[in-house]
Coordinates of C-alpha atoms in Angstrom, one line a residue:
M96 CA 34.1 -66.2 25.1
P97 CA 32.8 -63.3 27.0
P98 CA 31.3 -60.5 24.9
R99 CA 32.5 -57.0 23.4
T100 CA 30.9 -54.2 23.8
T101 CA 31.4 -50.6 22.0
T102 CA 29.6 -47.2 23.7
P103 CA 30.4 -43.5 23.0
V104 CA 31.3 -43.3 26.8
L105 CA 31.8 -45.5 29.1
I106 CA 31.4 -44.8 32.7
V107 CA 33.2 -46.8 35.5
G108 CA 31.4 -46.1 39.1
S109 CA 27.6 -46.0 39.9
G110 CA 27.5 -43.6 42.8
P111 CA 26.1 -39.8 42.4
T112 CA 29.0 -38.8 40.2
G113 CA 28.8 -41.5 37.6
L114 CA 24.7 -41.5 37.7
T115 CA 24.9 -37.7 37.2
L116 CA 27.0 -37.9 33.9
A117 CA 25.2 -41.1 33.0
I118 CA 22.0 -38.5 33.0
D119 CA 23.7 -35.4 31.8
L120 CA 24.7 -37.6 28.8
A121 CA 21.8 -39.6 27.9
R122 CA 19.4 -36.4 27.6
R123 CA 21.8 -35.0 25.3
G124 CA 21.3 -38.2 22.9
I125 CA 24.3 -39.7 24.1
A126 CA 23.6 -43.6 25.4
P127 CA 26.7 -44.4 27.8
L128 CA 27.5 -47.6 29.4
I129 CA 27.6 -46.9 33.5
I130 CA 29.2 -50.0 35.4
D131 CA 29.8 -50.9 38.8
K132 CA 31.9 -53.4 40.1
S133 CA 29.5 -54.2 43.2
P134 CA 27.0 -57.3 42.7
A135 CA 24.0 -54.9 44.0
H136 CA 23.5 -51.1 44.7
P137 CA 24.8 -50.4 47.9
R138 CA 22.3 -48.9 50.8
S139 CA 24.8 -47.3 52.6
S140 CA 23.7 -43.7 53.4
R141 CA 27.3 -42.1 53.7
A142 CA 27.1 -38.5 52.3
K143 CA 24.8 -36.3 54.1
G144 CA 23.2 -34.9 51.1
P145 CA 23.4 -32.5 48.4
N146 CA 24.0 -28.9 48.6
P147 CA 22.7 -25.8 47.1
R148 CA 24.8 -25.6 44.1
S149 CA 24.0 -29.5 43.5
L150 CA 20.3 -29.0 43.9
E151 CA 20.5 -26.2 41.3
V152 CA 22.5 -29.2 39.3
L153 CA 19.7 -31.9 40.2
E154 CA 16.6 -29.1 39.2
D155 CA 18.7 -29.1 35.8
L156 CA 18.4 -32.7 35.6
G157 CA 15.1 -33.2 36.5
V158 CA 14.9 -34.7 39.8
V159 CA 14.9 -31.9 42.5
G160 CA 11.4 -32.4 43.5
A161 CA 11.7 -36.0 44.2
V162 CA 15.2 -35.2 46.4
L163 CA 13.2 -32.6 48.2
A164 CA 10.4 -34.9 48.8
A165 CA 12.7 -37.6 50.3
G166 CA 15.1 -35.6 52.2
A167 CA 14.9 -33.6 55.0
E168 CA 15.8 -29.9 56.4
P169 CA 18.9 -29.5 57.9
L170 CA 18.2 -30.3 61.6
P171 CA 19.2 -28.1 64.9
M172 CA 22.4 -29.8 66.5
R173 CA 22.1 -30.6 70.2
K174 CA 25.3 -30.8 72.1
Y175 CA 26.3 -32.3 74.9
R176 CA 28.9 -32.3 77.8
D177 CA 29.2 -35.5 80.3
G178 CA 26.1 -36.3 78.8
V179 CA 24.1 -33.1 79.7
P180 CA 22.8 -31.3 76.8
I181 CA 24.2 -27.5 77.8
A182 CA 23.4 -25.7 73.9
D183 CA 21.4 -26.2 70.8
A184 CA 22.6 -24.7 67.5
D185 CA 20.8 -24.3 63.7
P186 CA 23.4 -22.6 61.4
F187 CA 20.9 -22.6 59.0
A188 CA 18.8 -20.6 61.0
E189 CA 19.5 -16.8 59.5
V190 CA 20.0 -18.4 55.8
R191 CA 17.0 -17.5 53.5
A192 CA 16.0 -18.4 50.0
T193 CA 16.8 -15.1 47.9
P194 CA 15.8 -14.6 44.3
D195 CA 19.3 -15.4 42.7
S196 CA 19.7 -18.4 45.0
P197 CA 16.7 -20.7 45.2
Y198 CA 18.0 -23.4 47.5
S199 CA 19.7 -21.8 50.6
R200 CA 19.9 -24.8 52.6
P201 CA 21.3 -28.4 51.9
R202 CA 19.3 -31.3 51.8
M203 CA 19.5 -34.0 54.3
L204 CA 19.3 -37.2 52.2
A205 CA 20.8 -40.7 52.5
Q206 CA 23.5 -41.1 49.6
W207 CA 21.7 -44.8 48.7
Q208 CA 17.9 -42.6 48.5
L209 CA 19.9 -40.2 45.8
E210 CA 21.0 -42.8 43.9
E211 CA 17.7 -44.5 43.9
I212 CA 16.5 -41.2 42.7
L213 CA 19.0 -40.7 39.9
R214 CA 18.8 -44.7 38.3
D215 CA 15.1 -43.9 38.2
R216 CA 15.6 -40.8 36.2
L217 CA 18.5 -42.2 34.2
A218 CA 16.0 -45.3 33.5
E219 CA 13.6 -43.1 31.7
F220 CA 16.4 -42.4 29.0
G221 CA 16.5 -46.2 28.5
V222 CA 20.2 -46.6 30.5
R223 CA 20.0 -49.0 33.0
V224 CA 23.8 -49.7 35.8
R225 CA 25.2 -52.9 34.5
L226 CA 26.5 -54.3 38.0
G227 CA 29.3 -57.0 38.8
A228 CA 31.6 -55.7 35.9
E229 CA 35.1 -55.2 37.6
V230 CA 37.6 -52.9 35.2
V231 CA 41.1 -54.7 35.6
G232 CA 42.8 -52.9 32.2
L233 CA 42.7 -49.9 30.1
E234 CA 44.5 -49.2 26.7
Q235 CA 43.9 -46.2 24.5
G236 CA 44.3 -46.5 21.0
E237 CA 43.8 -43.5 18.9
D238 CA 40.1 -43.4 18.5
S239 CA 38.7 -45.4 21.3
V240 CA 39.5 -46.6 25.0
T241 CA 39.0 -50.4 25.7
A242 CA 38.6 -51.9 29.3
S243 CA 39.5 -55.1 29.9
L244 CA 36.8 -56.9 32.6
A245 CA 37.5 -59.1 35.4
D246 CA 35.6 -61.8 33.5
G247 CA 37.4 -61.8 30.7
G248 CA 35.2 -59.6 28.6
T249 CA 36.1 -56.2 27.2
L250 CA 34.7 -53.0 26.6
T251 CA 35.3 -50.4 23.7
A252 CA 34.3 -46.7 24.4
R253 CA 35.3 -43.6 22.5
Y254 CA 35.6 -42.3 26.1
V255 CA 36.2 -43.5 29.5
V256 CA 35.5 -41.6 32.7
G257 CA 36.4 -42.9 36.2
C258 CA 34.0 -42.0 38.9
D259 CA 34.9 -45.2 41.2
G260 CA 35.7 -43.4 44.4
G261 CA 39.1 -42.6 46.4
H262 CA 40.7 -46.0 45.5
S263 CA 39.9 -45.9 41.9
T264 CA 41.1 -48.7 39.9
V265 CA 41.1 -46.5 36.7
R266 CA 43.0 -43.6 38.5
K267 CA 45.5 -46.5 39.1
L268 CA 45.7 -47.8 35.6
L269 CA 46.0 -44.4 34.1
G270 CA 49.0 -44.3 36.7
V271 CA 47.6 -40.6 37.7
P272 CA 49.3 -39.7 41.4
F273 CA 47.0 -38.8 43.9
E274 CA 48.7 -36.4 45.8
G275 CA 48.2 -35.1 49.6
K276 CA 48.1 -36.5 53.1
T277 CA 46.2 -39.4 55.0
D278 CA 45.9 -37.9 58.7
E279 CA 46.2 -41.3 61.0
T280 CA 45.4 -39.9 64.1
Q281 CA 42.1 -38.5 62.8
R282 CA 40.4 -41.3 62.5
M283 CA 36.1 -42.1 63.1
V284 CA 34.1 -44.8 62.9
S285 CA 30.8 -44.7 61.3
G286 CA 27.7 -47.0 60.3
D287 CA 24.0 -47.3 59.8
V288 CA 22.1 -47.6 63.1
E289 CA 18.9 -48.2 65.0
V290 CA 18.2 -46.5 68.4
E291 CA 15.0 -46.7 70.4
D292 CA 13.5 -43.6 72.3
L293 CA 16.0 -40.9 71.0
D294 CA 14.4 -37.3 70.0
R295 CA 14.8 -37.5 66.1
G296 CA 13.9 -33.7 65.6
F297 CA 17.9 -33.1 66.4
W298 CA 21.1 -34.0 65.4
H299 CA 22.8 -35.3 68.8
Q300 CA 26.2 -34.7 69.5
W301 CA 28.0 -35.6 72.5
F302 CA 31.6 -34.3 73.0
D303 CA 33.8 -35.1 75.9
E304 CA 37.8 -34.7 76.3
D305 CA 37.9 -38.9 75.8
G306 CA 35.7 -38.9 72.6
A307 CA 32.4 -38.2 70.9
V308 CA 29.6 -40.1 69.5
M309 CA 27.3 -38.1 67.1
L310 CA 24.0 -39.3 65.6
C311 CA 22.0 -37.8 62.8
P312 CA 18.7 -39.5 62.0
I313 CA 18.2 -40.5 58.5
P314 CA 15.2 -39.2 56.5
G315 CA 12.8 -42.0 55.5
T316 CA 13.3 -43.9 58.4
R317 CA 11.2 -44.8 61.4
A318 CA 14.3 -45.4 63.6
G319 CA 17.9 -44.8 62.0
W320 CA 20.2 -42.8 62.4
W321 CA 23.8 -41.9 61.0
F322 CA 26.7 -42.9 63.9
Q323 CA 29.7 -41.6 64.0
A324 CA 32.3 -41.3 66.7
G325 CA 35.7 -42.0 67.8
P326 CA 37.2 -45.3 67.8
E327 CA 37.6 -47.1 70.7
T328 CA 41.1 -48.2 71.6
D329 CA 42.3 -51.7 72.9
A330 CA 45.1 -51.9 75.7
S331 CA 47.8 -51.1 73.4
G332 CA 46.1 -47.9 72.1
A333 CA 45.5 -49.2 68.6
P334 CA 41.6 -48.7 67.7
V335 CA 39.0 -50.9 67.8
P336 CA 37.3 -51.8 64.6
P337 CA 33.5 -51.1 64.2
S338 CA 31.0 -53.5 65.8
A339 CA 27.4 -53.4 67.0
E340 CA 29.4 -53.8 70.3
S341 CA 32.0 -51.4 70.1
F342 CA 28.9 -48.8 69.2
R343 CA 26.7 -50.0 72.0
R344 CA 29.6 -49.4 74.4
L345 CA 30.6 -46.0 72.6
F346 CA 27.2 -44.9 73.2
A347 CA 26.8 -45.8 76.8
R348 CA 29.9 -44.4 77.6
H349 CA 29.4 -40.9 75.9
A350 CA 25.2 -40.5 75.8
R351 CA 25.5 -41.8 79.4
L352 CA 22.1 -44.1 78.1
P353 CA 21.8 -47.7 78.1
G354 CA 23.5 -49.2 74.7
E355 CA 21.0 -51.8 74.2
R356 CA 18.6 -48.8 73.0
L357 CA 21.1 -49.2 70.0
T358 CA 19.5 -52.0 68.4
R359 CA 21.1 -52.6 65.0
A360 CA 24.4 -51.3 63.3
E361 CA 25.3 -52.1 59.6
L362 CA 27.4 -50.4 56.9
L363 CA 29.9 -50.2 59.3
S364 CA 33.5 -48.4 58.2
T365 CA 36.6 -47.1 59.3
Y366 CA 37.3 -43.0 58.6
R367 CA 40.5 -41.5 58.2
V368 CA 41.2 -37.8 57.6
N369 CA 42.3 -37.8 53.6
E370 CA 43.1 -34.8 51.7
R371 CA 44.4 -36.2 48.0
L372 CA 43.9 -34.5 44.3
A373 CA 45.1 -35.9 41.2
R374 CA 47.8 -34.5 39.5
H375 CA 45.5 -34.8 36.3
Y376 CA 42.3 -34.7 35.5
R377 CA 42.6 -36.2 31.3
V378 CA 44.9 -38.9 30.1
G379 CA 44.2 -39.2 26.6
R380 CA 40.8 -40.2 26.5
A381 CA 40.0 -40.8 30.2
F382 CA 38.9 -38.6 32.6
L383 CA 38.5 -38.7 36.0
A384 CA 35.6 -37.2 38.4
G385 CA 34.6 -37.2 42.0
D386 CA 36.3 -39.1 44.6
A387 CA 38.6 -40.8 42.2
A388 CA 39.7 -37.2 41.6
H389 CA 39.5 -35.7 44.9
V390 CA 39.2 -36.9 48.6
H391 CA 38.6 -34.3 51.2
S392 CA 38.0 -34.2 55.2
I393 CA 34.2 -34.7 55.6
A394 CA 33.8 -31.2 57.5
G395 CA 31.6 -29.2 55.5
G396 CA 29.8 -32.2 53.4
L397 CA 31.8 -31.3 49.9
G398 CA 32.9 -34.4 48.6
M399 CA 29.8 -36.1 47.2
N400 CA 29.4 -32.5 46.0
T401 CA 32.0 -31.7 44.3
G402 CA 31.8 -34.4 42.4
I403 CA 28.3 -33.7 41.3
Q404 CA 29.5 -30.6 40.1
D405 CA 32.4 -32.2 38.6
A406 CA 29.8 -34.4 36.4
Y407 CA 28.0 -31.2 35.4
N408 CA 31.1 -29.8 33.8
L409 CA 32.3 -32.7 31.7
G410 CA 28.8 -34.0 30.3
W411 CA 27.9 -31.3 28.5
K412 CA 31.7 -30.8 26.8
L413 CA 31.5 -34.6 26.1
A414 CA 28.5 -34.2 24.3
R415 CA 29.6 -31.5 22.0
V416 CA 32.8 -33.7 20.7
L417 CA 30.8 -36.7 20.8
S418 CA 28.2 -34.6 18.2
G419 CA 30.4 -33.0 16.1
Q420 CA 30.0 -29.8 17.8
A421 CA 33.1 -29.0 19.2
G422 CA 36.7 -30.6 18.8
P423 CA 38.4 -32.7 21.3
A424 CA 40.8 -29.5 22.9
L425 CA 37.3 -28.7 24.6
L426 CA 37.4 -31.4 26.5
D427 CA 40.8 -29.8 28.3
T428 CA 39.1 -27.5 29.6
Y429 CA 37.5 -29.8 32.2
E430 CA 40.7 -30.1 33.7
E431 CA 41.7 -26.4 33.4
E432 CA 38.1 -25.3 35.3
R433 CA 37.3 -28.2 37.9
L434 CA 41.1 -29.1 39.4
P435 CA 41.3 -25.2 40.5
V436 CA 37.8 -25.8 41.9
A437 CA 38.9 -29.1 43.7
A438 CA 42.1 -27.5 45.0
D439 CA 40.0 -24.9 46.7
V440 CA 37.5 -27.4 48.5
L441 CA 40.4 -28.7 49.6
D442 CA 41.4 -25.8 51.0
I443 CA 37.8 -25.2 52.3
S444 CA 37.1 -28.4 54.0
A445 CA 40.6 -28.1 55.8
E446 CA 39.8 -24.7 57.1
R447 CA 36.6 -26.0 58.3
L448 CA 38.2 -29.0 60.0
K449 CA 40.8 -27.3 61.8
A450 CA 37.7 -24.8 62.8
T451 CA 35.4 -27.9 64.3
L452 CA 38.8 -29.8 66.0
E453 CA 38.9 -26.5 68.4
A454 CA 35.6 -26.0 68.6
I455 CA 34.8 -29.0 69.9
R456 CA 37.5 -28.8 72.6
K457 CA 35.1 -26.6 74.8
P458 CA 32.1 -27.4 75.8
G459 CA 29.0 -26.4 73.7
G460 CA 31.5 -26.7 70.5
G461 CA 30.1 -29.3 68.1
L462 CA 29.8 -29.7 63.9
D463 CA 27.9 -26.4 63.3
S464 CA 31.8 -25.5 63.4
A465 CA 32.0 -27.1 59.8
I466 CA 29.3 -24.9 58.0
G467 CA 30.3 -21.6 56.3
P468 CA 29.4 -19.6 53.3
R469 CA 31.9 -21.0 51.4
T470 CA 30.4 -24.6 51.7
S471 CA 27.4 -23.9 50.2
G472 CA 28.9 -24.3 46.1
L473 CA 27.9 -21.4 45.1
G474 CA 30.5 -19.3 44.7
H475 CA 33.1 -21.5 43.0
G476 CA 33.5 -20.3 39.1
Y477 CA 35.7 -20.3 36.2
R478 CA 36.8 -16.6 35.2
W479 CA 40.4 -18.3 34.7
S480 CA 39.2 -20.5 32.1
R481 CA 39.5 -20.0 28.3
L482 CA 35.8 -20.6 27.8
A483 CA 35.2 -17.2 29.6
G484 CA 34.4 -14.8 27.0
P485 CA 34.6 -11.0 27.2
G486 CA 32.7 -8.5 29.0
A487 CA 31.5 -8.0 32.5
T488 CA 28.6 -6.1 34.8
A489 CA 29.0 -4.6 37.7
L490 CA 28.2 -7.9 39.7
L491 CA 29.2 -10.7 37.0
H492 CA 32.3 -12.0 35.0
P493 CA 32.2 -14.7 32.4
G494 CA 32.8 -18.1 34.3
D495 CA 30.6 -16.9 37.0
R496 CA 27.3 -19.3 38.0
A497 CA 24.5 -17.6 36.5
P498 CA 21.7 -16.7 38.6
D499 CA 18.1 -17.6 38.8
A500 CA 15.2 -14.8 39.3
P501 CA 11.6 -14.7 39.2
C502 CA 10.1 -13.4 35.9
H503 CA 6.6 -14.0 34.2
D504 CA 6.1 -15.1 30.8
A505 CA 5.4 -12.1 28.6
R506 CA 2.3 -13.4 26.8
T507 CA 0.8 -15.1 29.4
G508 CA 1.2 -13.6 32.5
A509 CA 2.3 -16.8 34.2
P510 CA 5.0 -17.1 36.6
F511 CA 8.7 -18.3 35.1
R512 CA 11.9 -18.7 37.1
L513 CA 15.3 -18.1 34.5
F514 CA 16.4 -21.5 36.0
E515 CA 13.8 -22.6 33.7
A516 CA 15.0 -21.3 31.1
F517 CA 18.5 -22.6 31.2
T518 CA 17.2 -26.0 31.5
G519 CA 18.0 -28.7 29.1
P520 CA 21.0 -29.0 27.0
R521 CA 21.4 -25.9 24.8
F522 CA 22.8 -22.8 25.8
T523 CA 20.9 -19.6 26.5
L524 CA 20.7 -16.1 25.5
L525 CA 19.0 -13.8 27.5
G526 CA 18.8 -10.0 26.2
F527 CA 18.4 -7.3 28.7
G528 CA 16.1 -4.2 26.7
P529 CA 14.0 -3.6 23.5
G530 CA 17.7 -3.1 21.6
T531 CA 18.5 -6.7 22.1
A532 CA 15.2 -8.5 20.3
G533 CA 17.5 -8.3 16.7
A534 CA 20.0 -9.9 18.6
L535 CA 18.0 -12.7 20.4
R536 CA 16.6 -13.6 16.9
E537 CA 19.5 -13.7 14.7
A538 CA 21.4 -16.0 17.1
E539 CA 18.7 -18.8 17.6
S540 CA 17.8 -18.9 14.2
A541 CA 21.8 -19.3 13.6
H542 CA 21.7 -21.7 16.3
P543 CA 18.1 -23.4 16.3
E544 CA 19.2 -26.7 17.7
D545 CA 22.0 -25.3 20.6
L546 CA 20.6 -22.5 21.6
R547 CA 17.4 -20.8 23.0
A548 CA 16.8 -17.0 23.6
Y549 CA 14.9 -14.9 25.6
G550 CA 14.3 -11.6 26.3
V551 CA 14.4 -9.5 29.5
D552 CA 11.7 -6.9 28.9
A553 CA 13.2 -7.1 25.6
G554 CA 9.9 -7.1 23.3
A555 CA 11.4 -10.7 21.7
P556 CA 9.4 -13.5 20.7
R557 CA 10.3 -15.2 24.1
D558 CA 10.1 -12.5 26.3
L559 CA 9.9 -12.1 30.0
T560 CA 8.7 -9.6 32.1
D561 CA 11.1 -8.2 35.0
D562 CA 8.5 -7.2 37.4
G563 CA 10.5 -7.2 40.6
G564 CA 14.0 -5.9 38.9
H565 CA 15.3 -9.2 40.2
A566 CA 17.1 -10.5 37.1
R567 CA 18.8 -7.1 36.4
A568 CA 19.5 -7.2 40.1
A569 CA 20.9 -10.7 39.7
Y570 CA 22.9 -9.8 36.5
G571 CA 24.1 -6.3 37.1
V572 CA 22.3 -4.9 34.4
E573 CA 21.1 -1.1 35.6
P574 CA 18.1 -0.1 34.6
G575 CA 17.7 1.6 31.0
T576 CA 20.7 0.0 30.0
E577 CA 21.0 -3.0 27.6
A578 CA 23.1 -6.5 27.8
L579 CA 23.5 -10.1 26.0
V580 CA 24.3 -13.0 28.5
L581 CA 25.3 -16.0 26.8
V582 CA 24.9 -19.0 29.2
R583 CA 26.2 -22.1 29.4
P584 CA 25.2 -25.1 29.3
D585 CA 26.3 -26.1 32.6
N586 CA 24.9 -22.7 34.0
H587 CA 27.5 -20.6 34.0
V588 CA 28.2 -17.1 32.2
A589 CA 30.0 -17.6 29.1
L590 CA 30.0 -14.0 27.7
I591 CA 28.7 -10.5 28.5
A592 CA 28.5 -8.3 25.6
P593 CA 26.2 -4.6 24.7
G594 CA 22.7 -5.4 23.5
G595 CA 23.3 -4.3 20.0
A596 CA 26.5 -6.7 19.4
R597 CA 24.7 -9.1 17.5
G598 CA 27.9 -11.3 16.0
A599 CA 29.1 -12.4 20.0
V600 CA 27.5 -15.0 20.1
A601 CA 28.5 -16.6 16.9
A602 CA 32.1 -15.8 17.6
Y603 CA 31.9 -17.0 21.0
L604 CA 30.4 -20.8 19.8
R605 CA 33.0 -20.9 16.9
D606 CA 36.1 -20.0 18.6
M607 CA 35.2 -22.2 21.5
G608 CA 35.7 -25.1 19.3

């Protein structure tokens, strides 16, 4: 008889969303079981890499160094008409890192490379993906949920999270409507190809009136490229399925280069513009995250990144409930916070798609039109959430992303960033000014396992000097004034209080559940 396995959290799907969630739980002492129906880890390139906000998440998870080393800076785009280069564009040419946002640009990285990095990190916690495990049924009880597998086995968990993509089995088993539209007129064929004698310093984009081909070099490969194109059509006008032969014909037609220079094509797929959003993110003890909860136009590269950020929101909440630090009602804030963000991302990607389709009608237009300030992911927060406590500064409200800032360790003089203070599974309390020292000591003493306190020019035991004034500037705390800022484990502001408000943190943690 197939075995029955029990786990605190069952994660279905081992893409970037599922792996992010698994790491976040594992580092909090919650050992999840992460499964995937695929018999082997895919080598698909798919998404082109993490955006600035996802890089911040990956830093907290301890993998950003590996991601930066394996990936590449976004390339300038070379745009052609009738096979002739007519314009180059670098949409990030004027973008620079700032003290409060250290990652100014996305990082180009094949999805399989990112997944490999995340799996290696997960393995450091003793957790590995179980392959060839397909969920075919879900049954929820009062204290657990049981998943039936295709091989006859069962898995019992306190909670289950469907991170299993746009065709999510978990979503379908839960009966959650996936509302939106699929535009059958907007199709694209894609795949990983090898191309000889093409300059790898550019993302090449051939846009003609009757079609297009786009080739972007895959970092870490000698001759690998992402291939995207409008599909060929047959005599009846129906799209031709993707194949190496079709790709060569499209390449020759639009690039005006010999088709045989495209020597290999694999991982072929047809993409249709899908814009859909799950009606609910939680059904009892089951949750949806990533593409299982929302699918977007590819414009702006927001799909995978929104999923990573879903997982980052959910992980600390599941861990607090499972460890008894909070009641189950805390889990309701996952949908409360993330569903509106996904709806906004759908609007952003739809807007960027429209702008791109308009741009490429004219010579010199290209995919740079898909990129804008709102595609970085840095602007999303949760001001409407019930977890957004009281207070505000001139710049920040509870629910906002907590900014970075370069400081120095007051004891050693070593450089120290606020993001280093936020690293790990705890809340972080920042105290600006000497009047906050008592509140910092009291809060950390009362919550030694749950909170770490840092003073900013406060004379506290763990004190930072704000030599350049970057921390006060980022948090909107005027010189000579004092404030307490509590930062959530997912690096969003929880509350802002006057410097002497000693009971504010305790009240927040108590009332949060």
